Tab-separated table of C-alpha atoms in Angstrom:
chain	number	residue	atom	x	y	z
A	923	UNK	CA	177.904	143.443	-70.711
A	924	UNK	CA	177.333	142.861	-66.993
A	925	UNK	CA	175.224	140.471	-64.971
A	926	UNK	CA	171.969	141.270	-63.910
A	927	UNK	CA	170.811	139.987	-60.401
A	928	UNK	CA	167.034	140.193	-60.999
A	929	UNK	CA	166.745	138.633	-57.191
A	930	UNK	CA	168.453	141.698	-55.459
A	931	UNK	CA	166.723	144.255	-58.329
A	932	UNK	CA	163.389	143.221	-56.389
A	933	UNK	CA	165.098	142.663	-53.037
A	934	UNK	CA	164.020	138.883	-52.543
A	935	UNK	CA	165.883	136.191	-52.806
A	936	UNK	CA	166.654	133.396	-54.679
A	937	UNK	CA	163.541	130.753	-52.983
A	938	UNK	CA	161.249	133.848	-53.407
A	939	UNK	CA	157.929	132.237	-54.080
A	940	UNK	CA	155.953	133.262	-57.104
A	941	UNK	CA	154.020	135.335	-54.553
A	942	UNK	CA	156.690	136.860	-52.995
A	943	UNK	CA	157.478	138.187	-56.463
A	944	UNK	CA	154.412	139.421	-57.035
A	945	UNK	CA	154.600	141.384	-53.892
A	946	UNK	CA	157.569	142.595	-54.169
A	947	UNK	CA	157.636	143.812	-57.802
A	948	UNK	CA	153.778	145.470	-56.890
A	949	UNK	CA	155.284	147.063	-54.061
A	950	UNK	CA	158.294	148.694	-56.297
A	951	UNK	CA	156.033	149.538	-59.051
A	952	UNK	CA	153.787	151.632	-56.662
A	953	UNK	CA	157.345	153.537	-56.042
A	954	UNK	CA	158.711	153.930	-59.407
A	955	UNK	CA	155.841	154.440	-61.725
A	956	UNK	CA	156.486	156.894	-63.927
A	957	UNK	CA	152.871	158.139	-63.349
A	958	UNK	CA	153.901	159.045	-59.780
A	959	UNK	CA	157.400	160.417	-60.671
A	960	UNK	CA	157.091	162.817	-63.468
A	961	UNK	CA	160.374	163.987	-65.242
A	962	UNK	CA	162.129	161.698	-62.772
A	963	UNK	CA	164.571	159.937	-64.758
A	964	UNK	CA	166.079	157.717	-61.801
A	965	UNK	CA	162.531	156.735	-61.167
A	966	UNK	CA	162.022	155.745	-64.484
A	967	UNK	CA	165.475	153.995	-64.541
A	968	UNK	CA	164.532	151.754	-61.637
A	969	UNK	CA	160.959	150.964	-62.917
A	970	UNK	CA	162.554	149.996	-66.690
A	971	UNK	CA	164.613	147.383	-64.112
A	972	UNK	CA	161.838	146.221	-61.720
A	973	UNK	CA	160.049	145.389	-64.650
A	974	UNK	CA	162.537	143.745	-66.622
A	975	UNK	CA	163.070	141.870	-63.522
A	976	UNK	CA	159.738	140.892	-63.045
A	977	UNK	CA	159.294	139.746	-66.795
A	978	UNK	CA	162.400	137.225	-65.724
A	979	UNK	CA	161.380	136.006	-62.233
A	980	UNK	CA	157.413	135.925	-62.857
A	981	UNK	CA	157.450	133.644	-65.989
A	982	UNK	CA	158.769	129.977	-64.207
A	983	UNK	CA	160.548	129.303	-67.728
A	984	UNK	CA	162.415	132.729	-67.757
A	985	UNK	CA	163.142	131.857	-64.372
A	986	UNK	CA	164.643	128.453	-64.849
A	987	UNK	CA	167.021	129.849	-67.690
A	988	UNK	CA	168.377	132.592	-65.970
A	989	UNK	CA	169.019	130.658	-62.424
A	990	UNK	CA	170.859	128.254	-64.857
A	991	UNK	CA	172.542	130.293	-67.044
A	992	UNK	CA	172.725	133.598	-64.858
A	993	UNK	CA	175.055	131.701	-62.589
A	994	UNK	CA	177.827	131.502	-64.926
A	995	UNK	CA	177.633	134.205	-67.401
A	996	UNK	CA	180.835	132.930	-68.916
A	997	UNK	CA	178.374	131.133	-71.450
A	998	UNK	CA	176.754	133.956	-72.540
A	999	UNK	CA	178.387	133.520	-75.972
A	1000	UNK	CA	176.444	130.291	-76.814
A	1001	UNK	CA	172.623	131.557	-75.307
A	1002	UNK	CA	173.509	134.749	-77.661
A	1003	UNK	CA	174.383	132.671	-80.629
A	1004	UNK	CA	171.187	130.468	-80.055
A	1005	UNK	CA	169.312	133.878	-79.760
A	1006	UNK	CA	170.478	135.211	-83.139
A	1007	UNK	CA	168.888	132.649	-84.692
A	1008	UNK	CA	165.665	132.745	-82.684
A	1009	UNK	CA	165.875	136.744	-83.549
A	1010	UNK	CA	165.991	136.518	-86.990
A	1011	UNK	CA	163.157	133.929	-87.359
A	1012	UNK	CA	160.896	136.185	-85.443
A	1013	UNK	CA	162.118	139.793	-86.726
A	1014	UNK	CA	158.377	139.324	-89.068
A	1015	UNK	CA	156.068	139.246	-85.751
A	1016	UNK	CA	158.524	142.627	-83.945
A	1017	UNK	CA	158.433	145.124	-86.746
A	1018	UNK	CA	155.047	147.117	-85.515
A	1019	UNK	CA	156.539	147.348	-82.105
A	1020	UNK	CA	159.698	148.213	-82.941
A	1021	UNK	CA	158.721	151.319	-84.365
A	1022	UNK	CA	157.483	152.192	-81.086
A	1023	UNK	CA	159.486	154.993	-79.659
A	1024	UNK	CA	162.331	153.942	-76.886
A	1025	UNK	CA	161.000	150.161	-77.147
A	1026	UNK	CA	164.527	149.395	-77.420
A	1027	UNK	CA	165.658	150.842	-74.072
A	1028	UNK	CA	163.120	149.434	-72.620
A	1029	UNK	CA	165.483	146.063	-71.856
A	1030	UNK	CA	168.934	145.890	-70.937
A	1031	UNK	CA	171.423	144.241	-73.011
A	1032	UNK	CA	171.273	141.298	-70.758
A	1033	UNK	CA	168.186	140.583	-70.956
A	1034	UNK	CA	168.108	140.965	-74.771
A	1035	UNK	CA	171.120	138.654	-75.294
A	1036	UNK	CA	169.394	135.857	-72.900
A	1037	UNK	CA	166.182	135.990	-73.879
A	1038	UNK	CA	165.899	137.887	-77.162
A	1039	UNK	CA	163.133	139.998	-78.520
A	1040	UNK	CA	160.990	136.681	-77.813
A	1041	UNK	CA	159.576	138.087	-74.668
A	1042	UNK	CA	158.186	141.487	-75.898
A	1043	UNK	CA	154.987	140.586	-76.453
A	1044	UNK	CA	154.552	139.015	-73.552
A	1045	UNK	CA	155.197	141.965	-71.392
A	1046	UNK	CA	152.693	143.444	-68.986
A	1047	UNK	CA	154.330	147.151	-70.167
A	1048	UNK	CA	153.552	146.764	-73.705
A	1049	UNK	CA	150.256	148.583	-73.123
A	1050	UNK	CA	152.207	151.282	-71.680
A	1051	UNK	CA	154.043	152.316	-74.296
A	1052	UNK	CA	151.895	151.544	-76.860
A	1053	UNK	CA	149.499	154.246	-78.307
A	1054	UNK	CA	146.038	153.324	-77.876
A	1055	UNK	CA	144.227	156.240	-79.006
A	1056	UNK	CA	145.940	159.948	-77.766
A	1057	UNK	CA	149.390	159.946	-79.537
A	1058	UNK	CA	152.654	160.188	-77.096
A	1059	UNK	CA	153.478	163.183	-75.621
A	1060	UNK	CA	156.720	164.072	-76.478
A	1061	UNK	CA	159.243	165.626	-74.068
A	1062	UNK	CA	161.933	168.384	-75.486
A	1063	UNK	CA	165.065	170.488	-74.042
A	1064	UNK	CA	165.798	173.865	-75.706
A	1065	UNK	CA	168.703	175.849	-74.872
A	1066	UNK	CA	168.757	179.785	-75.449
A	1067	UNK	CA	170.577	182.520	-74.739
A	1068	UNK	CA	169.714	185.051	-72.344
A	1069	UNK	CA	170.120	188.006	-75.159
A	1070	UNK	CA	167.907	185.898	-77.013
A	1071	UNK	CA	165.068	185.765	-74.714
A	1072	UNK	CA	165.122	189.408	-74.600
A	1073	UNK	CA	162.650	189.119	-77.508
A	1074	UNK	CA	160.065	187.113	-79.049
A	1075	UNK	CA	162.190	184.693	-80.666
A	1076	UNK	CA	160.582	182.399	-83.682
A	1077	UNK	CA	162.633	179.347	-83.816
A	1078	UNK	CA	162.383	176.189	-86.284
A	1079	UNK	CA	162.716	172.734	-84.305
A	1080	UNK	CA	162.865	169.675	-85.868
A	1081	UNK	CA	161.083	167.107	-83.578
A	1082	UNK	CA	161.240	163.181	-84.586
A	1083	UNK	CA	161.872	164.370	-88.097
A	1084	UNK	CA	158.998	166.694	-88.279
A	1085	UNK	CA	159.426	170.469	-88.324
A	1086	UNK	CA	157.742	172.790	-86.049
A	1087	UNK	CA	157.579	176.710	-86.235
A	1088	UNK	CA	157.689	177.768	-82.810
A	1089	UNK	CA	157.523	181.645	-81.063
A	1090	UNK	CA	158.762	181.848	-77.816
A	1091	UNK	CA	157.242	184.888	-75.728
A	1092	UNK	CA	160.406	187.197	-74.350
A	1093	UNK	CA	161.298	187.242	-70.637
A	1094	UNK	CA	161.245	182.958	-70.457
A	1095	UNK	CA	162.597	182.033	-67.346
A	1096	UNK	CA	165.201	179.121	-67.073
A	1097	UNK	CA	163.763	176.376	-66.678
A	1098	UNK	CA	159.827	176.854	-67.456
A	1099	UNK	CA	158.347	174.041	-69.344
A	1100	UNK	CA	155.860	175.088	-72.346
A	1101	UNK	CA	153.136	172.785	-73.834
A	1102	UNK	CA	152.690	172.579	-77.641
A	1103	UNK	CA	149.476	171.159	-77.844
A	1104	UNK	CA	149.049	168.831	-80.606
A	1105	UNK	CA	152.898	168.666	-81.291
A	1106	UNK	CA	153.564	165.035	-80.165
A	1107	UNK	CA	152.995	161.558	-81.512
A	1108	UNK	CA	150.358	161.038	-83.870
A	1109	UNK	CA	146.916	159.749	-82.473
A	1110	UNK	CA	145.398	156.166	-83.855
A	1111	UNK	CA	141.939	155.073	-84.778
A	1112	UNK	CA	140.988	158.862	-84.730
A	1113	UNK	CA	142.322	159.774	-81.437
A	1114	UNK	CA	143.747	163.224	-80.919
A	1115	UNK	CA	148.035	164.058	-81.253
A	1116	UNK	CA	150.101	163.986	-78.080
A	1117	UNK	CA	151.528	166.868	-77.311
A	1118	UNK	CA	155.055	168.936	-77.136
A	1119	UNK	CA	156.640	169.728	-73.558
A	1120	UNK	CA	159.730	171.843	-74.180
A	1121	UNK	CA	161.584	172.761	-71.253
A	1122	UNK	CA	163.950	175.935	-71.330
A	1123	UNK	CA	167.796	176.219	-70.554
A	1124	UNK	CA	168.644	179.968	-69.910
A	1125	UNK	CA	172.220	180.085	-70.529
A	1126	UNK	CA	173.136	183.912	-69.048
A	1127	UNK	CA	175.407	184.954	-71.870
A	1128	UNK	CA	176.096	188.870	-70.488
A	1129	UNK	CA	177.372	190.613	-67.891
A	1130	UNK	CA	173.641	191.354	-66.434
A	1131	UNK	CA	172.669	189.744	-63.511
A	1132	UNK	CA	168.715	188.329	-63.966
A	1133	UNK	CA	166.732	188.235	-60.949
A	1134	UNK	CA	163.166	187.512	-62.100
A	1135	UNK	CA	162.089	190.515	-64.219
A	1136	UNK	CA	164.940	192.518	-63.014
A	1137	UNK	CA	168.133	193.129	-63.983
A	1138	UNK	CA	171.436	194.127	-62.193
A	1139	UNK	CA	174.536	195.395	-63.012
A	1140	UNK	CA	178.266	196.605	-60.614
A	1141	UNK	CA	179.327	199.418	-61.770
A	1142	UNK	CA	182.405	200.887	-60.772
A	1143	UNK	CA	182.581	204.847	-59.999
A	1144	UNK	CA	186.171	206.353	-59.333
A	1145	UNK	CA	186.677	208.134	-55.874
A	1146	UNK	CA	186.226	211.616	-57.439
A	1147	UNK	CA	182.952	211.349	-59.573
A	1148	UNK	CA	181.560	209.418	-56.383
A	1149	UNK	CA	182.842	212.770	-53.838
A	1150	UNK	CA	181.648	215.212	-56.702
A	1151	UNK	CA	179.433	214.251	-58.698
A	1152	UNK	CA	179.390	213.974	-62.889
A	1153	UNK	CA	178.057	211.614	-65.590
A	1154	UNK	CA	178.924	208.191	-66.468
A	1155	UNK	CA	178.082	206.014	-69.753
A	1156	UNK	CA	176.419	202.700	-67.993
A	1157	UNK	CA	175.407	199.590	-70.303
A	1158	UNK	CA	171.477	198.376	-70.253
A	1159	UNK	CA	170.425	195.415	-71.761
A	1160	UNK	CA	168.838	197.795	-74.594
A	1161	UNK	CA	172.186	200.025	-75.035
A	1162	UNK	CA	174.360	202.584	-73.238
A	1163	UNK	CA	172.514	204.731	-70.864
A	1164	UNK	CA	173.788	208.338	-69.411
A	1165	UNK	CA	173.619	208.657	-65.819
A	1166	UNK	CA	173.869	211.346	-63.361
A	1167	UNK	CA	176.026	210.566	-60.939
A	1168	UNK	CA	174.903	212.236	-57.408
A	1169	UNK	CA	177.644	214.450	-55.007
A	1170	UNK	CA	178.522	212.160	-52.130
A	1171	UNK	CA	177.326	208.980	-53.753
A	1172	UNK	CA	177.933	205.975	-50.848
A	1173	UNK	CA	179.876	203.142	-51.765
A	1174	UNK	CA	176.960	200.582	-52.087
A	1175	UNK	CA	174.572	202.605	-53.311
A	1176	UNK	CA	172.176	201.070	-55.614
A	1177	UNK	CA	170.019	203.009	-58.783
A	1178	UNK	CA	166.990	201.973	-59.832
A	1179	UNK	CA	166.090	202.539	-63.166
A	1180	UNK	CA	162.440	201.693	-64.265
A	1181	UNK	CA	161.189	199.420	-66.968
A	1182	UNK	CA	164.935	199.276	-68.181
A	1183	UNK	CA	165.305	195.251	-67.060
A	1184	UNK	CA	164.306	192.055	-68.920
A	1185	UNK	CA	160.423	191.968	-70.538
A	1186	UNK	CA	157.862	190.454	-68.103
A	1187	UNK	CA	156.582	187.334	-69.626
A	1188	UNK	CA	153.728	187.025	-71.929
A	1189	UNK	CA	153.116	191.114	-71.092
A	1190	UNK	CA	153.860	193.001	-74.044
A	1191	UNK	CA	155.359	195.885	-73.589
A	1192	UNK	CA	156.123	195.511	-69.706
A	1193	UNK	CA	159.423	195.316	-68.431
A	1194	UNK	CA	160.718	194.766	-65.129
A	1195	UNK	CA	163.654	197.038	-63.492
A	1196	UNK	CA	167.421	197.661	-64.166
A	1197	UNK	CA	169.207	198.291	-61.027
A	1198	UNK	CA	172.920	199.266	-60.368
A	1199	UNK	CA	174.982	198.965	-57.768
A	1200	UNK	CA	177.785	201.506	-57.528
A	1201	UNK	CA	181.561	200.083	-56.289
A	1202	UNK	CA	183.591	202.568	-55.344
A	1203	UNK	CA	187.038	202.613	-56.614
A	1204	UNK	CA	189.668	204.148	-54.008
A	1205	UNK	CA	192.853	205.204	-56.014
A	1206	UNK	CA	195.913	202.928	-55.773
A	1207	UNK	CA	199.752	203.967	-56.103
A	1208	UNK	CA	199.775	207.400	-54.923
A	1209	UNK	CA	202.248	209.868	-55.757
A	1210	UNK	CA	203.813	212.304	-52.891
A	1211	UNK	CA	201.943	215.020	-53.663
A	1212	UNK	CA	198.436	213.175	-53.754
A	1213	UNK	CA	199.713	211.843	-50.594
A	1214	UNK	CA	200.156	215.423	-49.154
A	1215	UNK	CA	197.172	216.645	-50.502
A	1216	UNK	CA	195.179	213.586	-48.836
A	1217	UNK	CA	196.871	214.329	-45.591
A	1218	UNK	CA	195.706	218.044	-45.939
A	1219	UNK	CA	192.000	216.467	-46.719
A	1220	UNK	CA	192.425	214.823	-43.781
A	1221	UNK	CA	193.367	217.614	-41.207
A	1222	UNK	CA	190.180	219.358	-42.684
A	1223	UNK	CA	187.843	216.556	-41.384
B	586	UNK	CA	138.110	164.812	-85.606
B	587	UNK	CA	141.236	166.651	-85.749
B	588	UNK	CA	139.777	169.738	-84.845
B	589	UNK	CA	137.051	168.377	-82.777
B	590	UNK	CA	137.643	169.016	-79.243
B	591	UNK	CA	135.119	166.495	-77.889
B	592	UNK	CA	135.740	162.964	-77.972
B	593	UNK	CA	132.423	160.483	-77.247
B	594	UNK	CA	132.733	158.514	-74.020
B	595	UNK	CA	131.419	155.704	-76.069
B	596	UNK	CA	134.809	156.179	-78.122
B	597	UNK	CA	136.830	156.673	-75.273
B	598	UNK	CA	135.694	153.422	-73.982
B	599	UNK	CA	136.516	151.498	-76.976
B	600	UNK	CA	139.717	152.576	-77.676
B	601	UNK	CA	140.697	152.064	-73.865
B	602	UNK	CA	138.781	148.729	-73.390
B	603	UNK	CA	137.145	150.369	-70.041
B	604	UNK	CA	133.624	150.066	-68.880
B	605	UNK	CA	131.545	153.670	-69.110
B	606	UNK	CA	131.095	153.018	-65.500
B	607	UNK	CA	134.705	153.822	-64.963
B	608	UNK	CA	134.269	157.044	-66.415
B	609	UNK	CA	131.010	157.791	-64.772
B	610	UNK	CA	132.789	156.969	-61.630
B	611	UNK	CA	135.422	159.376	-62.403
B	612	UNK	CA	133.077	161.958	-62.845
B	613	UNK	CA	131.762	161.241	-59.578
B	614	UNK	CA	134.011	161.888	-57.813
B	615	UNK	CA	135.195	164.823	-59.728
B	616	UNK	CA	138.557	163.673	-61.587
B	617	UNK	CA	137.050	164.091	-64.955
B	618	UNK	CA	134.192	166.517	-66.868
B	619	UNK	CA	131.843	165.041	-68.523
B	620	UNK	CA	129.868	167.174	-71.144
B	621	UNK	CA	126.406	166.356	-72.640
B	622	UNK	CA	126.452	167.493	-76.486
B	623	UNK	CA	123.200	166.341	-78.397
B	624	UNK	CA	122.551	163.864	-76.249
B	625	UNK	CA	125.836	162.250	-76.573
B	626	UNK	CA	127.940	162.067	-73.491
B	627	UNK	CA	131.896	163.321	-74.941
B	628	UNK	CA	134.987	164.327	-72.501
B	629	UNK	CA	137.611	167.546	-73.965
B	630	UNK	CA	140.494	166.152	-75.393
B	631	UNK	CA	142.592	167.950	-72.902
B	632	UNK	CA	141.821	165.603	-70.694
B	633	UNK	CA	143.284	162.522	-72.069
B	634	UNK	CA	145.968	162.429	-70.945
B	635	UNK	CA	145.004	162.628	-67.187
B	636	UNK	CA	142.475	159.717	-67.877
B	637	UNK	CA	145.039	157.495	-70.026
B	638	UNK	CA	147.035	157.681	-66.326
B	639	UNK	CA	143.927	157.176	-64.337
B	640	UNK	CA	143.187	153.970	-66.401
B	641	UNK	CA	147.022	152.994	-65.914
B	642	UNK	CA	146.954	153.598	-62.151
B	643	UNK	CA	143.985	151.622	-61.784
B	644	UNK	CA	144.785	148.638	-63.843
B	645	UNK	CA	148.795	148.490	-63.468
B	646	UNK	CA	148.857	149.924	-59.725
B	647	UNK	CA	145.332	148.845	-58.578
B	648	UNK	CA	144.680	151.906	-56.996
B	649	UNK	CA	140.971	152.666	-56.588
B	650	UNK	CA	139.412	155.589	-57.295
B	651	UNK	CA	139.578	157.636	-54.052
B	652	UNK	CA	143.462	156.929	-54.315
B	653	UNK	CA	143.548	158.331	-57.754
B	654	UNK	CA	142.428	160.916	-56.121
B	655	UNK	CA	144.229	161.774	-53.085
B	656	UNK	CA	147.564	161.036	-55.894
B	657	UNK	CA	146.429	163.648	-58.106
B	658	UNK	CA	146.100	166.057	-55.697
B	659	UNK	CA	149.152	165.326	-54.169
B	660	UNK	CA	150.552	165.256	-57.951
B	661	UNK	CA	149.544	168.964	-58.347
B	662	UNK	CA	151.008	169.747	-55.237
B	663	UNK	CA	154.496	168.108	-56.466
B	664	UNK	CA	154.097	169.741	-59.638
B	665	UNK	CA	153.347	173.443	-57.730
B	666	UNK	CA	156.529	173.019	-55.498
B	667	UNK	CA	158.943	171.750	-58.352
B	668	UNK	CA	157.998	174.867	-59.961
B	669	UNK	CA	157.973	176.820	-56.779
B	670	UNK	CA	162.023	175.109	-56.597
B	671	UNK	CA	163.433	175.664	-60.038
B	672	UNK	CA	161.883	179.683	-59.266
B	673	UNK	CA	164.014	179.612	-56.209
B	674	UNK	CA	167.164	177.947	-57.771
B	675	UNK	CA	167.406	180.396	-60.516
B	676	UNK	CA	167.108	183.682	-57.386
B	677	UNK	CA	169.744	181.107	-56.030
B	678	UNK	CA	172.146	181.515	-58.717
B	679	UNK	CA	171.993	185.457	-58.613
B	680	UNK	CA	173.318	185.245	-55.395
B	681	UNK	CA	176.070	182.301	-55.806
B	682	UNK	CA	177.060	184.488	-58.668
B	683	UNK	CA	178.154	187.576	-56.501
């Protein structure tokens, strides 16, 4: 466990008046709110410690006992043995807010050994955690498959213990967030559910390249079907394709084939473009002959 | 009430412990609908959860309403170019990928 410096948390120092404090932890708290920094994580970090900080610094008796005892830690044993026994006298009071999602994150392990779960209640964040009427919204990470977002996919998540049928419109693109409304926390006194954010992870799990609703694909074409012409098998997301391979195809050249690349999103039926790009292969490791017949070639141009 | 859409101001008010005068103001100046049914005065449950962070703003950040305001709008705006970013990051990664 590792000392906390509350002081340099709020960047005052250690004759900070109580006003000072106030200013300073007001000023942070306009920064780090989690209301101004959605899905910021850091943010939220570094508001979970200006507030822990200012639940230390702002109460004078907090205060007193960490200047005292913050100074050296090396008695941290004791204050945490004093603490057990203060815990377990008021577990009763905690057990409705410990329920609470993340309430135990919510202090470092510090702050929890110093001062216990004593100071909880006394916290200016309770309210923000705590559901008043709308239940929590509840944020979720789903990773898929490219192949699988080919379709409509109907998965079954389990979120905080409850199960939830889910379809998933084909074509999702990495990334997008989609609101399940209803799906979160419960409501209280007759107050509506939160609701379900789940963000996608595209994992790109073929040899397709996805760029927006198209697709695209290398394909190699040997010297001779490139000079003459001919047919060539080429893969498509939705099987193997034939192609007709133009006389003189340039190195380079790219294909377009139409409504053969991934399904536009939440249009049924619609599908963006597959496109190829052909690589010529030059032959390697020629014998004599092809050598002489090359040279011939050659003279002709 | 689970599948009623409109939630009484009056309600709202309760459960919140803010004055309908808070809400009027909001309405005002055009950060929340309200909607008249039978006389009663209700808001859509959709927009809870723009209101619960109204009411937070204003009590934990003291930010009045005008301020509200300006940070929703520049809220949307975040929101608009994040999406605008992970768009670009994923046309990105086709090209890294060459």
């Amino acid at each position: 466990m590792n000392f906390i410096d509350y002081y340099k948390i709020l960047g005052i120092d250690k004759n900070a008046s109580e006003s000072d404090i106030k200013k300073a932890y007001r000023k942070l708290a306009r920064k780090y709110h989690p209301d101004l920094n959605p899905n910021d994580k850091e943010a939220e970090k570094n508001f979970k410690n200006i507030n822990e900080a200012n639940e230390v610094l702002s109460h004078p008796e907090n205060r007193k006992k960490y200047d005292k005892h913050g100074k050296d830690w090396q008695h941290a044993d004791d204050i945490e043995r004093a603490q057990k026994q203060q815990n377990s006298r008021q577990q009763q009071g905690y057990q409705s807010y410990s329920s609470q999602q993340n309430s135990n994150e919510d202090y470092s392990d510090f702050f929890e050994s110093m001062f216990g779960g004593s100071q909880r209640a006394s916290g200016s964040r309770q309210g923000r955690n705590q559901v008043q009427f709308k239940g929590q919204d509840f944020n979720a990470e789903l990773q898929l498959n490219l192949t699988d977002v080919y379709t409509k996919e109907s998965q079954i998540l389990t979120v905080n213990g409850k199960k939830i049928r889910l379809t998933i419109p084909a074509g999702i693109e990495n990334e997008q967030v989609i609101k399940i409304p209803g799906k979160g926390g419960l409501g209280v006194n007759g107050g509506p559910n939160g609701d379900l954010y789940i963000t996608f992870n595209i994992v790109n799990n073929t040899k397709f390249k996805r760029y927006g609703n198209n697709l695209h694909l290398d394909v190699d074409l040997d010297l001779y079907t490139s000079l003459l012409g001919g047919e060539i098998m080429v893969d498509t997301f939705s099987g193997k394709v034939k192609l007709k391979v133009a006389p003189e195809t340039q190195n380079e050249t790219k294909v377009k084939l139409k409504g053969k690349g991934f399904p536009i999103y939440k249009k049924d039926g619609q599908f963006g473009d597959f496109i190829i790009t052909y690589h010529i292969n030059t032959p390697k490791n020629l014998t004599d002959k092809e050598k002489e017949l090359f040279s011939e070639l050659k003279k002709l141009r | 009430m689970a599948d009623n859409h409109y939630i009484l101001v009056k309600t709202i008010c309760i459960q919140y412990n803010i004055e309908p005068v808070f809400i009027e103001e909001l309405q005002g100046i055009g950060l929340v609908d309200i909607i008249t049914i039978e006389n009663n005065k209700c808001l859509h449950k959709d927009t809870l959860t723009d209101l619960e962070k109204m009411i937070r703003m204003h009590n934990e950040l003291h930010v009045n309403l005008e301020g509200i305001d300006v940070v929703f709008n520049l809220l949307k705006r975040v929101d608009y170019l994040q999406n605008q970013l992970s768009q670009t990051k994923n046309k990105l990664q086709f090209y890294e990928n060459q």
